[in-house]
Short mmCIF file of C-alpha atoms in Angstrom, two decimals:
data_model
loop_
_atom_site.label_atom_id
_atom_site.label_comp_id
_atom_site.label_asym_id
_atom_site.label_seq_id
_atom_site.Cartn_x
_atom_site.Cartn_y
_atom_site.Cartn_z
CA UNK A 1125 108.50 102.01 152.72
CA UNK A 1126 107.59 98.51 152.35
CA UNK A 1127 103.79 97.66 152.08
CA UNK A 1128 101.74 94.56 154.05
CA UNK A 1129 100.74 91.83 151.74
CA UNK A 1130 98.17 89.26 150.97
CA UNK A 1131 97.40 86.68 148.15
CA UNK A 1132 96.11 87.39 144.82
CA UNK A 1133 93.82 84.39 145.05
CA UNK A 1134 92.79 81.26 146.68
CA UNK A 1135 94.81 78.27 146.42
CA UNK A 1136 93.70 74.74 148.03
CA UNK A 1137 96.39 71.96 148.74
CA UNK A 1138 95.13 68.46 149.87
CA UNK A 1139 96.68 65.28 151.49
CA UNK A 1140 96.36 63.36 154.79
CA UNK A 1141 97.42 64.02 158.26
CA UNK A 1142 100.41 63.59 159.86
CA UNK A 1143 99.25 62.38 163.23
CA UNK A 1144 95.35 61.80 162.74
CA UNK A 1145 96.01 60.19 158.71
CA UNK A 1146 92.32 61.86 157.68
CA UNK A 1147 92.09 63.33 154.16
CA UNK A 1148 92.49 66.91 154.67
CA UNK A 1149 92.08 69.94 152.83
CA UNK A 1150 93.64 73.10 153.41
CA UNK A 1151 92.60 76.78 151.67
CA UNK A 1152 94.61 79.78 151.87
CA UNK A 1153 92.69 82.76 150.61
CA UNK A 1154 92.99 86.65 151.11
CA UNK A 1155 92.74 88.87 153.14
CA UNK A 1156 92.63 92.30 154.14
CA UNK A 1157 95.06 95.18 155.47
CA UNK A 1158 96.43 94.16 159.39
CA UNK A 1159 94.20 90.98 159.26
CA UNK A 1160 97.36 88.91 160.19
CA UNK A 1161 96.61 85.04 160.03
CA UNK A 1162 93.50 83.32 160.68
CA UNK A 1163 92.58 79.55 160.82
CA UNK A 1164 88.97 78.08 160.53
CA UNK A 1165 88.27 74.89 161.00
CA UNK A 1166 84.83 74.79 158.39
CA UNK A 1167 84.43 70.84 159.86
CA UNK A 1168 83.21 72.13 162.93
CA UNK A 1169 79.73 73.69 163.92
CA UNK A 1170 79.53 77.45 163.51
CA UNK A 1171 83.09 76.81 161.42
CA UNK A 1172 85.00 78.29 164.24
CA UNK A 1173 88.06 80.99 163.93
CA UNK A 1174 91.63 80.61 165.45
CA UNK A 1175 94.26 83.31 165.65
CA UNK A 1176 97.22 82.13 164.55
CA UNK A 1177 99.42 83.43 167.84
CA UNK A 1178 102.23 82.51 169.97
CA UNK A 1179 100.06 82.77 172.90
CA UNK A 1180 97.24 80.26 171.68
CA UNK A 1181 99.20 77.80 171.14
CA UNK A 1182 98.49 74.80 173.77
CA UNK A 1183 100.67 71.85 172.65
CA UNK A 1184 104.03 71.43 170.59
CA UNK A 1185 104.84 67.54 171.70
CA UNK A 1186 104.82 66.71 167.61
CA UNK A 1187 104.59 69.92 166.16
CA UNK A 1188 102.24 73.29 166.74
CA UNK A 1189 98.98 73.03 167.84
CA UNK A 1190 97.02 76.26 168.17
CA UNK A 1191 93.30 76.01 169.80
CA UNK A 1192 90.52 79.08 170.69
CA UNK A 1193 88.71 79.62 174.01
CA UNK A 1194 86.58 76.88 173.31
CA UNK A 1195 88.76 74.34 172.75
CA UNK A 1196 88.77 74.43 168.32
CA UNK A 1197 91.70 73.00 167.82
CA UNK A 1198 94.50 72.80 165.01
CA UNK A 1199 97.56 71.41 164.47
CA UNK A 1200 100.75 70.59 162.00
CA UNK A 1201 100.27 74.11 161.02
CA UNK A 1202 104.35 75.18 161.12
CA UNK A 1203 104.93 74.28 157.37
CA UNK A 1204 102.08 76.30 156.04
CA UNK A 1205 102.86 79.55 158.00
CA UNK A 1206 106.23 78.48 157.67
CA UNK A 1207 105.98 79.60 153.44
CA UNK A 1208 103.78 82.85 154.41
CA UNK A 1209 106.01 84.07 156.34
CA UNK A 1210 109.04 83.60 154.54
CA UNK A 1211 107.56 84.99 151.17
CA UNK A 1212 106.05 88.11 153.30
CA UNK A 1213 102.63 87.36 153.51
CA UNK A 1214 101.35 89.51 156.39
CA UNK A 1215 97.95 88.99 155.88
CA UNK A 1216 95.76 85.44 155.38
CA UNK A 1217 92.53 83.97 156.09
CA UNK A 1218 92.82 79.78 155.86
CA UNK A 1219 89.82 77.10 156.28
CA UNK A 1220 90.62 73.30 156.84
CA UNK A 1221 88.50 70.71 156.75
CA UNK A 1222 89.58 68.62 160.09
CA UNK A 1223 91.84 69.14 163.01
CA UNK A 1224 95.41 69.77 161.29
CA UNK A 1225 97.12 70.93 157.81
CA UNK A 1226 97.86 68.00 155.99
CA UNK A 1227 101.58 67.55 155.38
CA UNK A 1228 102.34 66.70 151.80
CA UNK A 1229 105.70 65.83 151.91
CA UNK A 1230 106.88 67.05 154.34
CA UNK A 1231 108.25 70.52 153.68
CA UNK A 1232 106.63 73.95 152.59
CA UNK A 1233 107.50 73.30 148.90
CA UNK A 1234 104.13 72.48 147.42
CA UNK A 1235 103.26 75.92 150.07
CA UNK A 1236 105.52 78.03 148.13
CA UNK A 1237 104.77 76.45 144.91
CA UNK A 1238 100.80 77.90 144.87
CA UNK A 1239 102.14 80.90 146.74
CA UNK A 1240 104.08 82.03 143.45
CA UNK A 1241 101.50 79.98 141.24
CA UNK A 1242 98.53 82.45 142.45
CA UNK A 1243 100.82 85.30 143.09
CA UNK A 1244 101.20 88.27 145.91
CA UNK A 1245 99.30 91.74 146.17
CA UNK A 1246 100.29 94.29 147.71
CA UNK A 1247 98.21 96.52 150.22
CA UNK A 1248 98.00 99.78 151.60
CA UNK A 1249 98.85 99.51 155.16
CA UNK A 1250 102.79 99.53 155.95
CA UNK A 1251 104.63 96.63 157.11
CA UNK A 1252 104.97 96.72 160.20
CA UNK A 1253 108.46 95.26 161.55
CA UNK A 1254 109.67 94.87 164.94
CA UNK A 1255 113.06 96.07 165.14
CA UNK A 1256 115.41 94.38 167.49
CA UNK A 1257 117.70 96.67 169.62
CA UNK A 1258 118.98 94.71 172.53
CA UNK A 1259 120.05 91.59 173.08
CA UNK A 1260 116.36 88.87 173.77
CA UNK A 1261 117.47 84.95 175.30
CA UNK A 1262 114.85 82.41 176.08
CA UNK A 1263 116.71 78.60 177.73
CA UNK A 1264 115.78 75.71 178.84
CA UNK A 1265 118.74 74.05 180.62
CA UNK A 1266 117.42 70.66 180.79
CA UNK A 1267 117.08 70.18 176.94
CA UNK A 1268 120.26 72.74 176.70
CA UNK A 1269 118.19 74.55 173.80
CA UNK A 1270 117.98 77.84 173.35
CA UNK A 1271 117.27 80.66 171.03
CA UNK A 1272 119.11 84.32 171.16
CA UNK A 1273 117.89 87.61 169.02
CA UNK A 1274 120.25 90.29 168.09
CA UNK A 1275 120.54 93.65 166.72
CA UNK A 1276 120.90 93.32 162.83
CA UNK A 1277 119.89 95.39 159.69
CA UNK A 1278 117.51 92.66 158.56
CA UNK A 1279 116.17 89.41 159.46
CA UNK A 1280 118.58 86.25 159.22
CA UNK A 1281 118.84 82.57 161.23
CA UNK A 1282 121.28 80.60 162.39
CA UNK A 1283 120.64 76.70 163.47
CA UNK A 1284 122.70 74.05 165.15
CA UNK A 1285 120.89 70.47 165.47
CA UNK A 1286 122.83 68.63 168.30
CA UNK A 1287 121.79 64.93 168.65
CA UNK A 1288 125.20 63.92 171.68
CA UNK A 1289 124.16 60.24 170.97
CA UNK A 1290 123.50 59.88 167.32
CA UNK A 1291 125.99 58.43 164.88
CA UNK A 1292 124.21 59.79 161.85
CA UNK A 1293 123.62 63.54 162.63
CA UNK A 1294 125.51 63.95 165.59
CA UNK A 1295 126.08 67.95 164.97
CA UNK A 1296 124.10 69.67 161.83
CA UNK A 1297 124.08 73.47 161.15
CA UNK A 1298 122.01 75.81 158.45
CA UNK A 1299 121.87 79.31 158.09
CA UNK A 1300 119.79 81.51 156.29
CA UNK A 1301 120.97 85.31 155.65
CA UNK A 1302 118.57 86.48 153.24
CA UNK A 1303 114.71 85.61 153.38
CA UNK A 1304 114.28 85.71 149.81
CA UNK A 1305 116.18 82.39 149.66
CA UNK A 1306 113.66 80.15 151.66
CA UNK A 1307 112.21 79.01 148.65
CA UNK A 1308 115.42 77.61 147.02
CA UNK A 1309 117.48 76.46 150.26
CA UNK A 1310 114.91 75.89 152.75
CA UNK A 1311 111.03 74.95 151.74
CA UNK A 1312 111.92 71.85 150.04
CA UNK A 1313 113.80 70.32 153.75
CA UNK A 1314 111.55 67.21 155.00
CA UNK A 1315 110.43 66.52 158.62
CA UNK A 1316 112.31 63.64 159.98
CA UNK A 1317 111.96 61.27 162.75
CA UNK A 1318 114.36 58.52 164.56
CA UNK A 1319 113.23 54.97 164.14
CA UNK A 1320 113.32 54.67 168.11
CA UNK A 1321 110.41 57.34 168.18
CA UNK A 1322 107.76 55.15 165.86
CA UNK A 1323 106.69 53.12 168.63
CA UNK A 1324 106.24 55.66 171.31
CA UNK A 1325 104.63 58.07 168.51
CA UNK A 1326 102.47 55.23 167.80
CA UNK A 1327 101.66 54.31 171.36
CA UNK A 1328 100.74 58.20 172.02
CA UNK A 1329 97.88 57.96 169.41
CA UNK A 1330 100.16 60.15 166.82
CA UNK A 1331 102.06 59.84 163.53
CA UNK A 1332 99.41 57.43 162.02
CA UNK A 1333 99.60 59.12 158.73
CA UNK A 1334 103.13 59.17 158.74
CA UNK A 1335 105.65 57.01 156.12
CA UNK A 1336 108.49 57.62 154.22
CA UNK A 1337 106.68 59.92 151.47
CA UNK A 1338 106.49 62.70 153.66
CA UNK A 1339 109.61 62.18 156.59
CA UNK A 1340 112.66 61.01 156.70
CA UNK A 1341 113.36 58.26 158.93
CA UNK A 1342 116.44 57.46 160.48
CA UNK A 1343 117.58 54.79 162.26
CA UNK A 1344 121.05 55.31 164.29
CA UNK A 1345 120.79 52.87 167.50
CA UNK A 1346 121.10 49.18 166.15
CA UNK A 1347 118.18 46.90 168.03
CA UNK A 1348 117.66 43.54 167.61
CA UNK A 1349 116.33 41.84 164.10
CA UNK A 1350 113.12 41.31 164.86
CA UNK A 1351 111.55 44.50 166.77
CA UNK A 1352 113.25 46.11 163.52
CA UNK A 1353 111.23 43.22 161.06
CA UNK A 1354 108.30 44.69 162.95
CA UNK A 1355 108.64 48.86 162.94
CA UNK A 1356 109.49 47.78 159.17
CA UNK A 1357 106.22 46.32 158.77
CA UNK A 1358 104.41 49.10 160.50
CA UNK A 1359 106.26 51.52 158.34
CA UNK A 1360 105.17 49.48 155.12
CA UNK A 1361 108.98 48.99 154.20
CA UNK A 1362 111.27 45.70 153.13
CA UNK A 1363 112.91 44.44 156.27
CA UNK A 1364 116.25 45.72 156.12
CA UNK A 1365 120.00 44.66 157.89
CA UNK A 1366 119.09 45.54 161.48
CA UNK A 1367 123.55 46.09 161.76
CA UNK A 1368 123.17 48.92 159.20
CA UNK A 1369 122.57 52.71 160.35
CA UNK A 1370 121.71 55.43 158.43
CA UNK A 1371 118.47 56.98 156.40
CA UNK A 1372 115.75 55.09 155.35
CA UNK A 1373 113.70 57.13 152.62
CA UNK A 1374 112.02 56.51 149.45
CA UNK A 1375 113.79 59.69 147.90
CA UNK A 1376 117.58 60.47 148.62
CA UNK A 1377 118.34 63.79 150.75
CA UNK A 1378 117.77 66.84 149.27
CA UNK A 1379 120.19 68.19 151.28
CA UNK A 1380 123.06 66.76 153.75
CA UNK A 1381 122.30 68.59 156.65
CA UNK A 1382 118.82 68.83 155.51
CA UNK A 1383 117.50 67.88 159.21
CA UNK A 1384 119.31 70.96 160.44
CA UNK A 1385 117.34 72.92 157.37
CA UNK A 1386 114.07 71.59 158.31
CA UNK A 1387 115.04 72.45 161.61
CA UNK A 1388 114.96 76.08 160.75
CA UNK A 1389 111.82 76.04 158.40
CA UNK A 1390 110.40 74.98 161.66
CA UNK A 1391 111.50 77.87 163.93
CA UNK A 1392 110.14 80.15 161.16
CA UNK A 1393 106.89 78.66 161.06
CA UNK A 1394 106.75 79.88 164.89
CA UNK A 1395 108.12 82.89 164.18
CA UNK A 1396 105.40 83.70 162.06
CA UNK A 1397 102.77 83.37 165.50
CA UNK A 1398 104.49 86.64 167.06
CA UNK A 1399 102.36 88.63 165.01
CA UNK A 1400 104.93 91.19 163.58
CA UNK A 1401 107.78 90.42 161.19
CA UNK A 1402 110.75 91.07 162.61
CA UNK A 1403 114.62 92.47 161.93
CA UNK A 1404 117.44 90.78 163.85
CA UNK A 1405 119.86 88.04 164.06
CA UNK A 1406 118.04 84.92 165.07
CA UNK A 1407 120.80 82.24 166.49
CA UNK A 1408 118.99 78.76 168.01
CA UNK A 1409 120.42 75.79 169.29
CA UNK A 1410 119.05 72.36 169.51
CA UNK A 1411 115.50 74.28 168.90
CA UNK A 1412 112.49 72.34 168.56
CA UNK A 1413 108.59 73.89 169.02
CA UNK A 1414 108.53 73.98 172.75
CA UNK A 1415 111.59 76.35 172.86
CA UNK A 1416 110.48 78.18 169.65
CA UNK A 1417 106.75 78.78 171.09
CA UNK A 1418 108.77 80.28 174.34
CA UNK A 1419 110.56 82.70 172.15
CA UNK A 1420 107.44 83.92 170.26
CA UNK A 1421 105.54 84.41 173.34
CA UNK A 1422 108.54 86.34 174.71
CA UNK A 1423 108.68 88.14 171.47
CA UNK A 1424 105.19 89.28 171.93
CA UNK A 1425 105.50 90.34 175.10
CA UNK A 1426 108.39 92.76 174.55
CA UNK A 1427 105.90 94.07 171.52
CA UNK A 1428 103.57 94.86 173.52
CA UNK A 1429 105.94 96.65 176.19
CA UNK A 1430 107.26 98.39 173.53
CA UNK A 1431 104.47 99.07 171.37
CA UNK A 1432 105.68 101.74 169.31
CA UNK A 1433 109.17 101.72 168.93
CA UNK A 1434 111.79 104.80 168.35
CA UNK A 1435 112.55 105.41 164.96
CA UNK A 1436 116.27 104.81 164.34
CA UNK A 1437 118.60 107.57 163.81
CA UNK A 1438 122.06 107.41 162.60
CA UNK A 1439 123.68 111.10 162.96
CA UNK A 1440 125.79 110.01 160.07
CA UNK A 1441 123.40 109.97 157.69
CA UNK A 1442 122.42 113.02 155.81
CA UNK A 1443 118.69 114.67 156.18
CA UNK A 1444 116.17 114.28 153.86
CA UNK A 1445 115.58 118.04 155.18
CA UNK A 1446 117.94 120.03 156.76
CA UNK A 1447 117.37 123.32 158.42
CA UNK A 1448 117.12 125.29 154.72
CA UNK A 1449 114.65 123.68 153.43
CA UNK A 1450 112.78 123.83 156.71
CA UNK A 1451 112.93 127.41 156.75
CA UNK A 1452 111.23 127.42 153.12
CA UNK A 1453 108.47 125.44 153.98
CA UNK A 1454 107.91 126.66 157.62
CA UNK A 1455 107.24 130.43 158.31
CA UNK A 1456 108.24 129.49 161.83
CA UNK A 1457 111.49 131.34 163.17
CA UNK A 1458 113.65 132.07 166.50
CA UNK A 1459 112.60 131.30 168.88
CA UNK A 1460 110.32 129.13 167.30
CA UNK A 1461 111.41 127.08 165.24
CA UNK A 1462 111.31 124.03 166.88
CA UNK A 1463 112.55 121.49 164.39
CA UNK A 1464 116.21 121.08 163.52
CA UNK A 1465 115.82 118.55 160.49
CA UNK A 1466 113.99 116.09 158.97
CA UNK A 1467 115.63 112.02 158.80
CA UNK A 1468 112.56 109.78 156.99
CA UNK A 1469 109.93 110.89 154.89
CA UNK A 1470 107.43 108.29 153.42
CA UNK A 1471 103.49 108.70 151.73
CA UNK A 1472 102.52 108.92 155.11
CA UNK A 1473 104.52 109.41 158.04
CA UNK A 1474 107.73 111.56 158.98
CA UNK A 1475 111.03 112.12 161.38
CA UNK A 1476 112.08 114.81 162.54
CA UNK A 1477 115.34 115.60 165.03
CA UNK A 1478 115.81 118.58 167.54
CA UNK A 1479 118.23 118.88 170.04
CA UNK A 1480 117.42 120.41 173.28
CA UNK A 1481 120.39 122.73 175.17
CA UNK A 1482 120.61 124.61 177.47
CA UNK A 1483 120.49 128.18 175.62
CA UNK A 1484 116.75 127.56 174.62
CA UNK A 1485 114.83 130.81 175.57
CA UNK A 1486 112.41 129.53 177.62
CA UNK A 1487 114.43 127.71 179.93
CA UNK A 1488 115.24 131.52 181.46
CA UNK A 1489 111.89 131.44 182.79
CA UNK A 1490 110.45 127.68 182.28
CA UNK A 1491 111.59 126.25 185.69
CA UNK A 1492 115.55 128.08 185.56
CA UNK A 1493 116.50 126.12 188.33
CA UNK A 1494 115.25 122.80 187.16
CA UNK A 1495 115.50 123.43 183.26
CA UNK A 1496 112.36 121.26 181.80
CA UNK A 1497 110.89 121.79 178.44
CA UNK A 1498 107.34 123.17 178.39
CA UNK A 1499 104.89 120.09 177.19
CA UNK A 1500 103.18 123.04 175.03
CA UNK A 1501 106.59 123.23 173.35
CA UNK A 1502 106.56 119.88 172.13
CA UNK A 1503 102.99 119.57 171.12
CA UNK A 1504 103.88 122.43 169.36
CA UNK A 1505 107.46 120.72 167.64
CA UNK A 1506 105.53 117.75 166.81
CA UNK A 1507 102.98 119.72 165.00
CA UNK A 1508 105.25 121.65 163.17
CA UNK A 1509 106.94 117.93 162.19
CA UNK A 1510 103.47 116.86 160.88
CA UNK A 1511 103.13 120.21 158.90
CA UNK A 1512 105.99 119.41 156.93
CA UNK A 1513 104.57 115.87 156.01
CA UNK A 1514 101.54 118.17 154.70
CA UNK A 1515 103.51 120.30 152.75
CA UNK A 1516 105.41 117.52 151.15
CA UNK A 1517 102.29 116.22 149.96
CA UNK A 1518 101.71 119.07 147.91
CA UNK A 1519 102.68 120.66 144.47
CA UNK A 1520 104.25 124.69 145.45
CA UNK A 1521 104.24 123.76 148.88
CA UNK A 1522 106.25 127.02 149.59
CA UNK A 1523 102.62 128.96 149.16
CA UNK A 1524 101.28 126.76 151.85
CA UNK A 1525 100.87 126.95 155.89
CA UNK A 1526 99.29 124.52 158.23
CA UNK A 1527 96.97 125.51 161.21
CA UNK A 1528 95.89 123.69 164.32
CA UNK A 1529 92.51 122.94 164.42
CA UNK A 1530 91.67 120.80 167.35
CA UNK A 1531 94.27 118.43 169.52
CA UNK A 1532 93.27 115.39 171.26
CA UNK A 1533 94.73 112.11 173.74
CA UNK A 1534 97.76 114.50 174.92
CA UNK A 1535 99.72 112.75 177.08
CA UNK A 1536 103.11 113.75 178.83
CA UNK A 1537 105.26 110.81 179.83
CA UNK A 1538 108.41 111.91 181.00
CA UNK A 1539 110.29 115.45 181.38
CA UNK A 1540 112.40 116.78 178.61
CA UNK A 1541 116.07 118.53 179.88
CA UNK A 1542 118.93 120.42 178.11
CA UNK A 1543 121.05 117.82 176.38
CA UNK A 1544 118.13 115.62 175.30
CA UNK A 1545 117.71 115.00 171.45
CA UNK A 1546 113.87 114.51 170.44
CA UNK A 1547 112.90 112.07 167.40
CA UNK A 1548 109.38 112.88 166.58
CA UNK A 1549 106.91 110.36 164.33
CA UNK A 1550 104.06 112.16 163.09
CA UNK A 1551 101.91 109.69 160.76
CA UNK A 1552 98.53 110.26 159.03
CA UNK A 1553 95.80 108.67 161.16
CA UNK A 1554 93.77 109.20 157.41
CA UNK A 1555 94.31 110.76 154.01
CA UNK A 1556 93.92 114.42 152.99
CA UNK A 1557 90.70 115.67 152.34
CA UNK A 1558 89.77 118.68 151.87
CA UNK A 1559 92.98 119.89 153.09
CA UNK A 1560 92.06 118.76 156.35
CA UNK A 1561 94.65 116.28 157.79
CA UNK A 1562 94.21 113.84 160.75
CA UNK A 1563 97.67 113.05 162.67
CA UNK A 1564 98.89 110.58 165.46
CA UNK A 1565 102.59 112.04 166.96
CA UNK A 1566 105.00 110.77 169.06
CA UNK A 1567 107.73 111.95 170.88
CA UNK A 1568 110.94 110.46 171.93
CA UNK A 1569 113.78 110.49 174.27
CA UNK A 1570 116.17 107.53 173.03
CA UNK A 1571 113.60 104.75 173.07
CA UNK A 1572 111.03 106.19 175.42
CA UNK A 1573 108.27 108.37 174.74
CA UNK A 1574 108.21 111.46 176.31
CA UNK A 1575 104.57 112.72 174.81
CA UNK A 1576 102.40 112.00 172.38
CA UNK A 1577 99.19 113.40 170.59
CA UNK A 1578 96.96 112.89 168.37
CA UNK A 1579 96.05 116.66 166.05
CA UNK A 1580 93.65 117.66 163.03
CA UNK A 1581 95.50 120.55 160.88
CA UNK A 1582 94.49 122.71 157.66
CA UNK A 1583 96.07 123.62 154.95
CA UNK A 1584 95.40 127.33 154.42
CA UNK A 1585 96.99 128.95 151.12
CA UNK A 1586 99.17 132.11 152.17
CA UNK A 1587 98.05 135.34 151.16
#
C-alpha cells in the first residue's frame, strides 16, 4: 500500500521569467494529506490561491498558464510540477512572487535538486492512483498530435517529436519506463525554441527573459545575413554564418534527442494537473501543451465518471484468505456465509470475492422466475467483508465477532443475477476506537457498482 507524500521542508528557488523577464521567486513548502497542489501568487492583494488543475488552465500558447475565478493568474509552471510529480509528491502548497515560475535553466533539475536536498515525508492517507483499463485517445488532426493511454501495470511514456520541415530534428523519440528515472534521464532536458519563432515571440509581448542560459535555440531555415545579424543581437550572441544550421547554445546538448526529452518532461508537468497519479501506458505524438491540457481534462473527466474504480482481480492469483481461514474468523455458515475469499488486505481497507449461481438458497423464493439477489444479502456480504478487516486488526482474532450497529447512505445501483462474481471494498472511514469501527463499502459487478454503504460495527469478545 503505497502512502501520499509531501515535503519535509520548504525550499525557495529564484531566477527571472521566461516571458515577463521579472526576478521571481518561487517556494515550495508542505502540505497536508489529499491537499494536492496549490499556487499563490503572495504579489497580489489578499495573496490569492490557484488549484493547480487541468480544468483551470486558460492558455498554453508558450507554456501552462493556470488562472482562478478572478482572473489570478500563473504561468511557466510545467517544469516545477513537472519534478513533483515525477518524484511522487502528491501533496504541495507553493507561493510566487509575480505572475509565473521562473525558469532557471530550463529544465526541472535545480526542481529535483532541492526536492532530494530537503527530502520527502510520507503521510497517512493512501495514494490514490487512477488505474487505466481501456483504451483513452484525445487528436487534433490539424496539428496531427495526439496522445493515447493504455492498460499497463505501472505508469510509463512514450514521445515522438515530428518537425516534417526541419533539417536538424526532423524525427526525435524518448521514452521513459520507470518514473524513478526522471531525475537522471529526464529533469536535466532544456526548453528549446526555433530561431524563426524569436521574432513572433517577441512581437507577442513573450520570451523577454529568454537567452541561451536557459533554451536551446535552433536555427534550421537559412535567412538572409542580416535579419540573422539582428535576432543575433537581440539574443545577445556573436553574429554567426547565416549558411550554417544547427544549435546555437552556450552549453553543448545534454542529450541528442534532448528536445524529444524535454518534450516529455513537458507532458508530465500536465499530467500532474489531472489531480490523481495515474497507471498506464502513455504514447504522444508531436505533443505540445494544448494537446496535453486536452488529455488531462479528458483524464479528469473519466475520474470523475468513474470515481471509484473496481479493484482488480486476477483469478490466478492466490487469496490472501481463502474459504478456511474465513471459516475461523467468521462464525457465519450455510447458507450464510456470504464471502468466498479474500484478494487484498492493507492497514485499512479489504477485497473480498463471491460468486453468485444459481443454487443460492434464496433464489427458490427471492424472485424464482427472475433470479435477483436480495440487496439485504449484499449489505449483509459486504459487512461480513469489513468484519474480517476488523478481525485482522487484532491479536487472537479467532475470540472475536463483529456486530452491526447502525447502517447508513444504502444505495442499490443495479440487480445482482446467478453467474455474477461480486468484488467488495470495505475501507475504514476512521480508526478503531473503542472497538467501534466506522466503514465505507462498495460493491461490484465487473467495473460497476451494484450497491454501496456506509456501516458502524463492534467488536464484541465471544463468550
Amino acid at each position: 500500500m503505497i502512502k501520499q507524500k509531501t515535503l519535509k521542508d520548504s525550499f525557495s528557488l529564484s531566477g527571472k521569467g521566461l516571458h515577463t523577464g521579472l526576478d521571481l521567486t518561487v517556494t515550495f513548502n508542505p502540505a497536508s494529506e489529499n491537499y494536492g497542489y496549490k499556487i499563490q501568487r503572495i504579489d497580489l492583494e489578499g495573496k490569492p490561491i490557484i488549484d493547480a488543475i487541468a480544468d483551470n488552465v486558460i492558455d498554453t500558447t508558450r507554456g501552462t498558464v493556470l488562472a482562478n475565478k478572478n482572473g489570478d493568474r500563473v504561468s511557466t509552471i510545467e517544469h516545477g510540477m513537472a519534478a513533483l510529480y515525477a518524484l511522487g509528491i502528491d501533496n504541495c502548497h507553493i507561493e510566487v512572487n509575480g505572475p509565473e515560475f521562473p525558469i532557471l535553466n530550463g529544465s526541472s533539475e535545480f526542481y529535483v535538486q532541492e526536492i532530494e536536498k530537503v527530502g520527502i515525508e510520507e503521510l497517512n492517507a493512501v495514494k490514490d492512483y487512477y488505474i487505466i483499463k481501456s483504451k483513452i485517445e484525445v487528436r487534433d488532426e490539424k496539428t496531427g498530435s495526439s496522445i493515447i493511454v493504455l492498460p499497463d501495470e505501472d505508469f510509463s511514456l512514450n514521445v515522438l517529436v515530428s518537425y516534417d520541415d526541419s533539417l536538424i530534428i526532423p524525427n526525435q523519440y524518448a521514452t521513459l519506463e520507470d518514473m524513478n528515472k526522471f531525475k537522471d534521464e529526464i529533469a536535466n532536458s532544456r526548453t528549446f525554441v526555433f530561431v524563426r519563432e524569436i521574432e513572433p515571440l517577441l512581437s507577442a509581448g513573450l520570451i523577454k527573459g529568454g537567452d541561451l542560459d536557459n533554451a536551446i535555440v535552433i536555427y534550421e531555415r537559412k535567412m538572409e545575413q542580416d535579419k540573422f545579424d539582428k535576432l543575433a543581437d537581440v539574443m545577445g550572441v556573436p553574429h554567426m554564418d547565416a549558411n550554417l544550421l544547427g544549435y546555437i547554445n552556450h552549453d553543448p546538448l545534454v542529450w541528442p534527442n534532448e528536445c524529444a526529452r524535454h518534450k516529455l518532461l513537458d507532458v508530465i508537468g500536465d499530467l500532474a494537473l489531472i489531480g490523481k497519479p495515474i497507471r498506464g501506458r502513455i504514447i504522444a505524438t508531436r505533443p505540445g501543451h494544448t494537446i496535453n491540457n486536452k488529455f488531462a481534462r479528458l483524464m479528469r473527466k473519466e475520474i470523475r465518471l468513474h470515481d471509484i474504480q473496481a479493484p482488480t482481480y486476477n483469478c490466478n492469483i492466490p487469496p490472501v484468505m481463502d474459504i478456511n481461514r474465513i471459516r475461523e474468523l467468521l462464525p457465519h455458515r450455510y447458507p450464510f456465509q456470504l464471502v468466498d475469499k479474500v484478494i487484498e488486505i492493507g492497514a485499512n481497507y479489504i477485497v473480498g470475492v463471491k460468486n453468485v449461481t444459481s443454487n443460492e438458497p434464496f433464489f427458490q423464493g427471492h424472485f424464482p422466475e427472475e433470479p435477483v439477489m436480495p440487496g439485504v444479502l449484499q449489505v449483509e456480504a459486504m459487512a461480513q467483508v469489513g468484519g474480517l478487516l476488523v478481525l485482522n486488526s487484532i491479536e487472537e482474532p479467532e475470540k472475536y465477532s463483529t456486530y452491526f450497529m447502525k447502517i447508513d447512505g444504502v444505495k442499490f445501483r443495479q440487480k445482482v443475477v446467478p453467474g455474477d462474481t461480486l468484488i467488495f471494498k470495505v475501507e475504514l472511514m476512521t480508526p478503531i476506537r473503542r472497538g467501534i469501527a466506522t466503514m465505507k463499502g462498495y460493491v461490484f459487478v465487473g467495473e460497476k457498482i451494484s450497491c454501496e454503504a456506509e456501516f458502524m460495527a463492534q467488536i464484541v469478545k465471544n463468550k
